mmCIF file of C-alpha atoms and ligand atoms in Angstrom:
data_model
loop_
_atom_site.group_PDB
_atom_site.id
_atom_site.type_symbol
_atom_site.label_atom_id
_atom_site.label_comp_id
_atom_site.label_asym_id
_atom_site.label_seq_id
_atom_site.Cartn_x
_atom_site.Cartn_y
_atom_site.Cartn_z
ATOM 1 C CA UNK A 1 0.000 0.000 0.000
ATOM 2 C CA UNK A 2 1.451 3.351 -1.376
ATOM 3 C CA UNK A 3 0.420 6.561 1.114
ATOM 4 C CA UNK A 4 3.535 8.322 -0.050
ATOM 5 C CA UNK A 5 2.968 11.570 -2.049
ATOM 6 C CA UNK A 6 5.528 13.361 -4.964
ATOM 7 C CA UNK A 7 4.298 17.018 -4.642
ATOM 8 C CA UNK A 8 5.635 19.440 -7.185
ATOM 9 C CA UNK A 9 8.657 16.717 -7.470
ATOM 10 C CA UNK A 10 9.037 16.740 -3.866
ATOM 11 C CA UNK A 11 8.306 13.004 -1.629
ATOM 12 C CA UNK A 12 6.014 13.051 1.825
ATOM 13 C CA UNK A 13 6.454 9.753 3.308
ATOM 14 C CA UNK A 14 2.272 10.526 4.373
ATOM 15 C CA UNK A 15 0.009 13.347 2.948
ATOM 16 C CA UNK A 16 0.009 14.604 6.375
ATOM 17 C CA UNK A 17 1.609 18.119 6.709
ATOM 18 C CA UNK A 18 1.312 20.520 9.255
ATOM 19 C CA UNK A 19 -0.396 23.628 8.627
ATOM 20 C CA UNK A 20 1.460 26.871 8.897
ATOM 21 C CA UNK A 21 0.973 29.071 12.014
ATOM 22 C CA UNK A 22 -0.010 26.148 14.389
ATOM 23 C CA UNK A 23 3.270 25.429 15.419
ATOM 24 C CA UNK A 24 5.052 28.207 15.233
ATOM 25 C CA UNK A 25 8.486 28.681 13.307
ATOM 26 C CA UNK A 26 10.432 26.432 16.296
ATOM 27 C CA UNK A 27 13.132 23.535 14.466
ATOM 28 C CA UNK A 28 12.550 21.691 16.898
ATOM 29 C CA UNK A 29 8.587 21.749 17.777
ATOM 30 C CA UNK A 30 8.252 21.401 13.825
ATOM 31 C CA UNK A 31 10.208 17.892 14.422
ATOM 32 C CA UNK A 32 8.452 16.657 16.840
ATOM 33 C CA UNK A 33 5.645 16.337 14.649
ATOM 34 C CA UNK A 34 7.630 14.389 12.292
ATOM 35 C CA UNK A 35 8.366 12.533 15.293
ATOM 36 C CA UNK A 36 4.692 11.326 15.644
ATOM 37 C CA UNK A 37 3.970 10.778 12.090
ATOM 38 C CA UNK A 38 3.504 13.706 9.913
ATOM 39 C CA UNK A 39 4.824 13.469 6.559
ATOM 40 C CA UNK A 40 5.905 17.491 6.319
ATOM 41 C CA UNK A 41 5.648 20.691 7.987
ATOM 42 C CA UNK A 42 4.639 24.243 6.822
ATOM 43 C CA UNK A 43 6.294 26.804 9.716
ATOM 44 C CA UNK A 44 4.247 30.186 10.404
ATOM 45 C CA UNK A 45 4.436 32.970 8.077
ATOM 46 C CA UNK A 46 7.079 35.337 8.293
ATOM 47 C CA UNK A 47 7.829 38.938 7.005
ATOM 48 C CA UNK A 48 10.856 40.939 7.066
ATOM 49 C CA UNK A 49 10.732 42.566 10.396
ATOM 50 C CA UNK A 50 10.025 41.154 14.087
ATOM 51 C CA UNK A 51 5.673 41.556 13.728
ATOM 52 C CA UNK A 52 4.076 41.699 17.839
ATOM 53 C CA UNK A 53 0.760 40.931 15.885
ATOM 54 C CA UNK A 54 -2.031 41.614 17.669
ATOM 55 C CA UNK A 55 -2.897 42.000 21.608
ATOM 56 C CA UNK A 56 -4.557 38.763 24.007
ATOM 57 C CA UNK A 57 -6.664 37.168 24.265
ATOM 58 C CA UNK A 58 -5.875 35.877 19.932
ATOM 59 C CA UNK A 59 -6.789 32.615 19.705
ATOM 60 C CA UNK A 60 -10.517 31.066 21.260
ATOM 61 C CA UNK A 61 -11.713 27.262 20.855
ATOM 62 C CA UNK A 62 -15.659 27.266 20.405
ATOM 63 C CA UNK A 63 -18.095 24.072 19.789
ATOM 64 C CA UNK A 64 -17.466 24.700 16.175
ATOM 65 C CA UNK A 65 -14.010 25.320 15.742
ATOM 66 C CA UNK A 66 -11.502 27.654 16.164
ATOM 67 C CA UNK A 67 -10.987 31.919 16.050
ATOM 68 C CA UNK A 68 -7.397 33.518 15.392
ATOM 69 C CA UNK A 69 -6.692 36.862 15.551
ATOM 70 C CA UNK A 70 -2.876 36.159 16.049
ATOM 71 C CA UNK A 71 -2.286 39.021 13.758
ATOM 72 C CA UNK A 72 0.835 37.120 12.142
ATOM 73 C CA UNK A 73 3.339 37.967 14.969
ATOM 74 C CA UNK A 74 6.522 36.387 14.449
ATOM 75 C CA UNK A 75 10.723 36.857 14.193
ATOM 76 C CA UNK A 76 11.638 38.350 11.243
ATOM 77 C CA UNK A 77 12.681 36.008 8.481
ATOM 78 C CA UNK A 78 16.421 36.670 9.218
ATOM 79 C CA UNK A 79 16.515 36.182 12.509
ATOM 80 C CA UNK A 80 14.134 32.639 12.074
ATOM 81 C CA UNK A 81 17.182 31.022 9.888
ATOM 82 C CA UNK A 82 18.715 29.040 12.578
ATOM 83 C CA UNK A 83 15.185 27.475 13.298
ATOM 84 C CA UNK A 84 14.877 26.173 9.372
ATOM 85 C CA UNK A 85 18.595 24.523 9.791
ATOM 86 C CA UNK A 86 17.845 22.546 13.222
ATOM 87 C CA UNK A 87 14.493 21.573 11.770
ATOM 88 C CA UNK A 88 16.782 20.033 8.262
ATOM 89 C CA UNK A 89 19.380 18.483 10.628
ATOM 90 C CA UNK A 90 16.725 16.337 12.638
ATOM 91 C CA UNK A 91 14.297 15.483 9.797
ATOM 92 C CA UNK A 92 16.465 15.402 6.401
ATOM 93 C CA UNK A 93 13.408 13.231 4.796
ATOM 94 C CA UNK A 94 10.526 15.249 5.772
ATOM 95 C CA UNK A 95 9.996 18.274 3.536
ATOM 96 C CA UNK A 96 9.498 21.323 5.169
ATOM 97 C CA UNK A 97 6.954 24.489 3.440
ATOM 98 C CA UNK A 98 8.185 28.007 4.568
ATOM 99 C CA UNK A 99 5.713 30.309 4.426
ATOM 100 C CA UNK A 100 6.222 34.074 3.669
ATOM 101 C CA UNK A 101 4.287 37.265 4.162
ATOM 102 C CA UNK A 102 4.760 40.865 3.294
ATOM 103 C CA UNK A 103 2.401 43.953 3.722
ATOM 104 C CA UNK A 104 2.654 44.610 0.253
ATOM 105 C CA UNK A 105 4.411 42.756 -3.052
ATOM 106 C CA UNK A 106 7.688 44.531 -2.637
ATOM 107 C CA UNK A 107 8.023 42.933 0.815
ATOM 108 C CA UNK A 108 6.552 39.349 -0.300
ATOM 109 C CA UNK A 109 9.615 39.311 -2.866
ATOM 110 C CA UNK A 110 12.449 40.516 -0.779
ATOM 111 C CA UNK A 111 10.949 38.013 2.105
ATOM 112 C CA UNK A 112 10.646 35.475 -0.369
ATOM 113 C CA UNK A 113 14.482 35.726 -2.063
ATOM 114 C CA UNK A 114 15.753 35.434 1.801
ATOM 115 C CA UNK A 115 13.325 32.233 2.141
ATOM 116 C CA UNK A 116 14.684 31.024 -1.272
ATOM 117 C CA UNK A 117 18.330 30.187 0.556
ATOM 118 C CA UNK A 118 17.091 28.305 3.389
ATOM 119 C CA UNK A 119 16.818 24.602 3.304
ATOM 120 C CA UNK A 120 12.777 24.845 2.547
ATOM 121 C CA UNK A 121 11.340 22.722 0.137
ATOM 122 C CA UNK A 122 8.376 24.380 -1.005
ATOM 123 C CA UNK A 123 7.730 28.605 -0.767
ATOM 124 C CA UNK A 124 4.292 28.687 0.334
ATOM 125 C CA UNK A 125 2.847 32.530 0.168
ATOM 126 C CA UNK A 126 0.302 33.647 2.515
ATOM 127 C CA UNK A 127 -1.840 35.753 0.395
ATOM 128 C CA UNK A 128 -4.656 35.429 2.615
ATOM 129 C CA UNK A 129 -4.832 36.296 6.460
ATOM 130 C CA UNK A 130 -7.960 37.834 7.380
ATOM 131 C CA UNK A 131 -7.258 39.450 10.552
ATOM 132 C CA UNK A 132 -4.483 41.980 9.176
ATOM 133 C CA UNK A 133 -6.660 44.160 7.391
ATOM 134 C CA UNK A 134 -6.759 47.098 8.843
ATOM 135 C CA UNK A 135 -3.194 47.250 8.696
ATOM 136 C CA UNK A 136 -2.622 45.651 5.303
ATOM 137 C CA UNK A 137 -6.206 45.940 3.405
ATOM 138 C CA UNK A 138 -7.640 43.287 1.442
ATOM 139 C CA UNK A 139 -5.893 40.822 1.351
ATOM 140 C CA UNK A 140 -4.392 39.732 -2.290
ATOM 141 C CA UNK A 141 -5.922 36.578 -2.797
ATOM 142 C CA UNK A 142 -9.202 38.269 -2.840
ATOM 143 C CA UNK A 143 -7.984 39.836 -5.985
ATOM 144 C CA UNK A 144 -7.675 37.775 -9.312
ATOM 145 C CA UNK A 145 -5.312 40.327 -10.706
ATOM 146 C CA UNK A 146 -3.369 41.095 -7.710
ATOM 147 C CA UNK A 147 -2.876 37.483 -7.254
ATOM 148 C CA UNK A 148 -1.548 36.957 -10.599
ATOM 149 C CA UNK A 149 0.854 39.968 -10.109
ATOM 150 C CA UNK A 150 2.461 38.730 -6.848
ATOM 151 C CA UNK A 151 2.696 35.509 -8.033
ATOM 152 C CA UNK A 152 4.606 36.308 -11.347
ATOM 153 C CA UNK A 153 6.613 38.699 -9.122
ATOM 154 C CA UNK A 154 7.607 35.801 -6.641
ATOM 155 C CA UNK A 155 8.097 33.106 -9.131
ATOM 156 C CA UNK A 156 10.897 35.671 -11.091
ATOM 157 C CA UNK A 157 12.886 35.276 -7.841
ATOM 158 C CA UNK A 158 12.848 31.606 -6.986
ATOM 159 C CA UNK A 159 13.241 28.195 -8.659
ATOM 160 C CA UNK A 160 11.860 26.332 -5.839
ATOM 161 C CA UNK A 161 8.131 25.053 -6.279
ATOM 162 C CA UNK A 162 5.491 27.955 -5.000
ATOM 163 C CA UNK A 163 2.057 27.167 -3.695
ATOM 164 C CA UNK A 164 -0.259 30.276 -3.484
ATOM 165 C CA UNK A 165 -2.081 29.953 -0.550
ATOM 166 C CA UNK A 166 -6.173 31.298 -1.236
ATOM 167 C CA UNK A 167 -8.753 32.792 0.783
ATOM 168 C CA UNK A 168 -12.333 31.778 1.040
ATOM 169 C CA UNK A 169 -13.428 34.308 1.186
ATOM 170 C CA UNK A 170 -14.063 35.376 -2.108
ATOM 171 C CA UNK A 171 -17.088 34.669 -4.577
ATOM 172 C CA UNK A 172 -14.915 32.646 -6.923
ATOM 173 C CA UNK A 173 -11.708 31.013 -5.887
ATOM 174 C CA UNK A 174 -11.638 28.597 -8.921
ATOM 175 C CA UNK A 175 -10.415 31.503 -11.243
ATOM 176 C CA UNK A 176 -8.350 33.045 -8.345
ATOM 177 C CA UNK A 177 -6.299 29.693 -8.621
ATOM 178 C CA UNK A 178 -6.213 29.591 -12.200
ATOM 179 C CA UNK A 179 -4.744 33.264 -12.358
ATOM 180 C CA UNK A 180 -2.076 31.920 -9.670
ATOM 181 C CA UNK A 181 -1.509 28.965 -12.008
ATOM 182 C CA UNK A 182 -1.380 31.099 -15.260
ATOM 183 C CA UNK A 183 1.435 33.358 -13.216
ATOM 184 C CA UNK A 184 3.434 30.815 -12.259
ATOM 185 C CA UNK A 185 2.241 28.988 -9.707
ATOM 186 C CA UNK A 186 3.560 25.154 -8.606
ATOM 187 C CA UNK A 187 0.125 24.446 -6.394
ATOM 188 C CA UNK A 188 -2.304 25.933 -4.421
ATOM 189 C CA UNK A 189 -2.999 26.285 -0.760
ATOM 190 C CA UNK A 190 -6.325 26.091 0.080
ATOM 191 C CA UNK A 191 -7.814 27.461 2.718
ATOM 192 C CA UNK A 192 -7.336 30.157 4.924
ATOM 193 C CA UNK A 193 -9.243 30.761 7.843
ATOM 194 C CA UNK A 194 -13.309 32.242 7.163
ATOM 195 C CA UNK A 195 -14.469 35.002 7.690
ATOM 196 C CA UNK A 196 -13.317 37.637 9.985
ATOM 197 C CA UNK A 197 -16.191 35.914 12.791
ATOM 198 C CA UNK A 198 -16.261 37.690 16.118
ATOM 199 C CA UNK A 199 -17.598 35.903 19.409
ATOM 200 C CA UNK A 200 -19.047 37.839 22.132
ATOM 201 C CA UNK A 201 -18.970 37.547 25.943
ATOM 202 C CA UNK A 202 -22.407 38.491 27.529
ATOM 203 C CA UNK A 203 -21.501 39.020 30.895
ATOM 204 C CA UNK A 204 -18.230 41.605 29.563
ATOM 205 C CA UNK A 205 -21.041 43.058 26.618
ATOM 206 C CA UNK A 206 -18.152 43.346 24.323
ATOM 207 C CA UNK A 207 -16.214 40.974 21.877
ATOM 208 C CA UNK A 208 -13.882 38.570 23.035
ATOM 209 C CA UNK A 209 -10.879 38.858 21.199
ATOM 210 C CA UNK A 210 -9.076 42.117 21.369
ATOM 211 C CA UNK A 211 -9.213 42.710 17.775
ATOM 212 C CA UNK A 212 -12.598 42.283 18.215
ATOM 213 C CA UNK A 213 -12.491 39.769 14.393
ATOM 214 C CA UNK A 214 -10.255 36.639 13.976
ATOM 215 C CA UNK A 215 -10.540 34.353 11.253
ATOM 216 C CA UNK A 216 -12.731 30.888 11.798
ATOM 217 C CA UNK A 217 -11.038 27.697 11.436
ATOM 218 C CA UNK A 218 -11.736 24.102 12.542
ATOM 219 C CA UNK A 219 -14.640 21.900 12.050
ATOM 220 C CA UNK A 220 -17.661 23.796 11.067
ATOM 221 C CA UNK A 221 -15.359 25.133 8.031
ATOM 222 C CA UNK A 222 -15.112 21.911 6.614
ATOM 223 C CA UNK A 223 -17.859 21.686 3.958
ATOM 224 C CA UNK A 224 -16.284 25.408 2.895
ATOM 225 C CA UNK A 225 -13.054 23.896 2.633
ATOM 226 C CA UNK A 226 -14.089 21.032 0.895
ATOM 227 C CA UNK A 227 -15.727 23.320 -1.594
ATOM 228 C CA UNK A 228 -13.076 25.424 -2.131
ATOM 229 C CA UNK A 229 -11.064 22.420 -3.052
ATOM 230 C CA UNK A 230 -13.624 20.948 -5.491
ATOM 231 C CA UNK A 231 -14.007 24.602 -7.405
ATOM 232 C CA UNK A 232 -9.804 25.056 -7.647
ATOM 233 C CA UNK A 233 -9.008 21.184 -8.734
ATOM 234 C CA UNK A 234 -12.174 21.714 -11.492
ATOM 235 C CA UNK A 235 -10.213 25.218 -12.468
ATOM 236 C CA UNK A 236 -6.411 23.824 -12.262
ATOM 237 C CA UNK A 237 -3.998 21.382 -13.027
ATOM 238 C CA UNK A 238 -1.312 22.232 -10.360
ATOM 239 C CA UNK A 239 -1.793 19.964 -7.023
ATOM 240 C CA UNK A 240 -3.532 21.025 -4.096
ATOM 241 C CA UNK A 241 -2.342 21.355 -0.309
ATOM 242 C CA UNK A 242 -6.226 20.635 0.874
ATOM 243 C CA UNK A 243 -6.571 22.823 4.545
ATOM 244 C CA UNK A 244 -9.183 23.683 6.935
ATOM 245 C CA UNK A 245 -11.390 21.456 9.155
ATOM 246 C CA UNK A 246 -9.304 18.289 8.608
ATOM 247 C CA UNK A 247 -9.962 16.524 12.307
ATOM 248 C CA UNK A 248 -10.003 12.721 11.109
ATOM 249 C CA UNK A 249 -9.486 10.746 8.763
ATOM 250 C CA UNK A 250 -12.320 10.818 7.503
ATOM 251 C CA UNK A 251 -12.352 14.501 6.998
ATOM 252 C CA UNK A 252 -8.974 13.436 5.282
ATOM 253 C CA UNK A 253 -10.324 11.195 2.383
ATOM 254 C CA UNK A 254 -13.100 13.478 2.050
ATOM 255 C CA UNK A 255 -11.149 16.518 0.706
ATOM 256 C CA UNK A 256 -8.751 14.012 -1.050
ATOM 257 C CA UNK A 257 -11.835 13.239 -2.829
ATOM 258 C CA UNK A 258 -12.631 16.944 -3.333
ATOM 259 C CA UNK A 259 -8.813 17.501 -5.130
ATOM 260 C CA UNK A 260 -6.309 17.927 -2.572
ATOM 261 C CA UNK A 261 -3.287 15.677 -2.651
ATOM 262 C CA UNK A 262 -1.490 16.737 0.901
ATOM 263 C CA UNK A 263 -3.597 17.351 3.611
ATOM 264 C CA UNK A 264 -2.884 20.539 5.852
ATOM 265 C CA UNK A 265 -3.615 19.859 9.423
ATOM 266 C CA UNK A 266 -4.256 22.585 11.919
ATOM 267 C CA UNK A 267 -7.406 21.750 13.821
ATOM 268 C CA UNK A 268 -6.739 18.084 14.301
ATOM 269 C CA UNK A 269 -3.666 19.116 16.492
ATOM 270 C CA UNK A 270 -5.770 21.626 18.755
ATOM 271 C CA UNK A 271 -8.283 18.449 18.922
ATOM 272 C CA UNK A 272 -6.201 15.329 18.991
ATOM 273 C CA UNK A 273 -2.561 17.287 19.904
ATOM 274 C CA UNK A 274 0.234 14.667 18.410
ATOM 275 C CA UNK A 275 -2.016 12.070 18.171
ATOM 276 C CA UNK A 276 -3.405 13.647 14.927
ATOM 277 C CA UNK A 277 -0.989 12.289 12.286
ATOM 278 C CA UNK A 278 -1.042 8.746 12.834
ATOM 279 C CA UNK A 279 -4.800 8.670 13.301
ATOM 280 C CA UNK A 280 -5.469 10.190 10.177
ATOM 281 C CA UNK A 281 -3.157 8.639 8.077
ATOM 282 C CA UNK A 282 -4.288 5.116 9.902
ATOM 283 C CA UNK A 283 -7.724 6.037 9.002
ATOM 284 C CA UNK A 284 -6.646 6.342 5.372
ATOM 285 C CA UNK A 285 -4.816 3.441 5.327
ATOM 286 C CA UNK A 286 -7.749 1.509 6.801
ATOM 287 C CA UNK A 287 -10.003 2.775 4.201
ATOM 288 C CA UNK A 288 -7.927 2.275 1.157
ATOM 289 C CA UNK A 289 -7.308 -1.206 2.490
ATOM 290 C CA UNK A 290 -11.234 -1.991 2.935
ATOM 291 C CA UNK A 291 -12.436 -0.184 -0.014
ATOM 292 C CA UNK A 292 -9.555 -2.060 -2.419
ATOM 293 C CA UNK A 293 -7.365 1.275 -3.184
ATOM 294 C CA UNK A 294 -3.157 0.406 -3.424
ATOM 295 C CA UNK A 295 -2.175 3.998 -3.999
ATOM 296 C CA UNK A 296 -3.083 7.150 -2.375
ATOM 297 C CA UNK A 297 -2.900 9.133 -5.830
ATOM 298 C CA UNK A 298 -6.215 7.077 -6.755
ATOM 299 C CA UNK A 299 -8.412 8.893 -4.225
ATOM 300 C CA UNK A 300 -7.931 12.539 -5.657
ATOM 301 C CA UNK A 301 -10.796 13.905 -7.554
ATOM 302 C CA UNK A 302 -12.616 10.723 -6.971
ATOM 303 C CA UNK A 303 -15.522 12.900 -5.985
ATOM 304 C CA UNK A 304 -15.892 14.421 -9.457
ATOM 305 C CA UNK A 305 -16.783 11.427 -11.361
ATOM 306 C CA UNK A 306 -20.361 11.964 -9.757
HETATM 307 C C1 FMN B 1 -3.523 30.328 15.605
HETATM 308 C C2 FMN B 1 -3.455 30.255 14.108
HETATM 309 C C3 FMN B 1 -2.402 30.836 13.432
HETATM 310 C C4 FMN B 1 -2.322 30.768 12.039
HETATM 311 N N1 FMN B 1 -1.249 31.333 11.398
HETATM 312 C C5 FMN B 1 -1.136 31.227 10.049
HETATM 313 C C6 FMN B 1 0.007 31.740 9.379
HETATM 314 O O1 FMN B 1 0.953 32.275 9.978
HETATM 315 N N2 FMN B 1 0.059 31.620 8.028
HETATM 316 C C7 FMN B 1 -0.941 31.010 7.292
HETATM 317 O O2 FMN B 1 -0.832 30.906 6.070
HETATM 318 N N3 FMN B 1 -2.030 30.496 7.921
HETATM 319 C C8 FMN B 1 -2.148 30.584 9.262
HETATM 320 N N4 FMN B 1 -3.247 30.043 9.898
HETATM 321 C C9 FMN B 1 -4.297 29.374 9.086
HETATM 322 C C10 FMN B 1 -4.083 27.844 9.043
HETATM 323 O O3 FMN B 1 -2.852 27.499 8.459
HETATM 324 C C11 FMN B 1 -5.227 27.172 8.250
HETATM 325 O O4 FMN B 1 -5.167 27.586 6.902
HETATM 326 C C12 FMN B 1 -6.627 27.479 8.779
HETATM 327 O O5 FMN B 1 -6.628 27.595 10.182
HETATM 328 C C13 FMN B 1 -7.634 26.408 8.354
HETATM 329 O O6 FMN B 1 -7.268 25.151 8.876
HETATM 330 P P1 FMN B 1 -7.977 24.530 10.200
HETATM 331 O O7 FMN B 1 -9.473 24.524 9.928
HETATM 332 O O8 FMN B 1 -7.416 23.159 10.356
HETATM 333 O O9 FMN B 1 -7.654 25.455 11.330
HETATM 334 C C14 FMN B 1 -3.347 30.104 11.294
HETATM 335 C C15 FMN B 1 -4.415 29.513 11.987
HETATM 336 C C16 FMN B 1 -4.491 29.570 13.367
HETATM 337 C C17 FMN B 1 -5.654 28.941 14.085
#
């Protein structure tokens, strides 16, 4: 039985991959994962300078997920290098995603050609945070065009693959990928977190989080995730890194099914902590053994033979 997965020409051992922002930029947090079974790792986005991002409380677990308003705080990208080396020098077989930002393009390309001589596998550009808009407007990847003009931008600085990481929030993401794929693009991302939501406390009468908005994650995205990834793999022929509201394994082979060919997890760790990798890539393998599947390839864009 074949789980293994050649992405853009690179090999996960598992489709398993860790989604970017949920464990930070930390070497040696990132292998620990790979430690309990993930196949990859995508570290948090970084920009150029040090970012505080935004004040407590940031991140909230509700009934139906999860609400961020983290406001991409970080280390600048230079001062994150060591953490990219130690993570290399304890996992040299699990492919690691770095994942820049930038408040405009000019910064996404300098970030990126810094990014571009660390020992990353993949670029992944964050196009797409929806908490940072009142600092950094709308974000680009709810712009077809602006999309397509970072991207080219980006790919005229690096050979390694790019995926273009999308927003949901938008009324058509399908062309929004193919105008990343048109520009350059190796794969897509897909998604970011929903909304911005907001969540109230009725005893304080006032939001919760101190930005007031943070973008929705977890379960109760899935079926937007899932949708997202069905619209993009109709519109593109560049592989997808399938994210949002993956918390088993079922959740897994459904959005497999949808298009996506690695599976970012995020949720399943605040649910299931390490546990998450091996149970969903069990899961899968229990499936593909019961339903007479040999090779995890076969189960993308099953769902569109319907
Ligand atoms: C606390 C937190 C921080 C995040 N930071 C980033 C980030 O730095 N860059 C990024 O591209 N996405 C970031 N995300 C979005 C996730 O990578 C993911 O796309 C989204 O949460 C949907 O997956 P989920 O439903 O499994 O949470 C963050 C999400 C959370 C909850």
């Amino acid at each position: 039985m074949n789980l293994s997965v050649n992405f853009c020409g690179i090999d996960f051992p598992n489709p398993t991959v860790v989604a970017s922002g949920y464990l930070g930029v930390t070497g040696a947090s990132l292998a620990n994962c790979v430690n309990s079974g993930c196949g990859g790792v995508t570290a948090k986005s970084l920009f150029m300078e040090e970012r505080p991002g935004h004040p407590n409380p940031t991140v909230l677990t509700y009934p139906g997920g999860i609400i961020n308003a983290v406001g991409l705080c970080g280390e600048g990208i230079k001062e994150a290098k060591h953490e990219f080396e130690v993570y290399r020098k304890k996992c040299p077989n699990n492919p690691m995603i770095g994942s820049v930002a930038g408040k405009n393009i000019k910064e996404l390309v300098e970030v990126t050609e810094i990014m571009n001589t660390y020992p990353v596998d993949i670029i992944e550009l964050n196009f797409s945070c929806p908490n940072v808009d009142d600092e950094m407007g709308t974000p680009i990847a709810c712009d077809p065009l602006m999309t397509a003009e970072a991207t080219k931008a980006i790919r005229a600085v690096t050979k390694k693959p790019i995926s273009v990481k999308l927003s949901p929030n938008v009324s058509n993401i399908g062309l929004i990928a193919k105008h990343a794929e048109e520009a350059g693009a190796d794969a897509i991302t897909a998604i970011n977190t929903v909304g911005p939501g907001m969540l109230i406390d009725i005893f304080m009468r006032k939001p919760i989080l101190a930005n007031k908005v943070g973008g929705v994650g977890g379960m109760g995205i899935k079926p937007i995730a899932i949708r997202c990834v069905y619209d993009i793999y109709k519109n593109v022929k560049i592989p997808i890194i399938a994210t949002g509201g993956i918390i088993k394994g079922t959740d897994a082979i459904e959005i497999m099914m949808a298009g996506g060919s690695l599976l970012g997890i995020g949720s399943a760790i605040a649910a299931y902590d390490m546990k998450a990798f091996e149970m969903i890539t069990e899961k899968i393998r229990t499936f593909m053994e019961e339903e007479g599947f040999s090779d995890i390839s076969d189960l993308v864009g099953l769902a569109h033979q319907a």
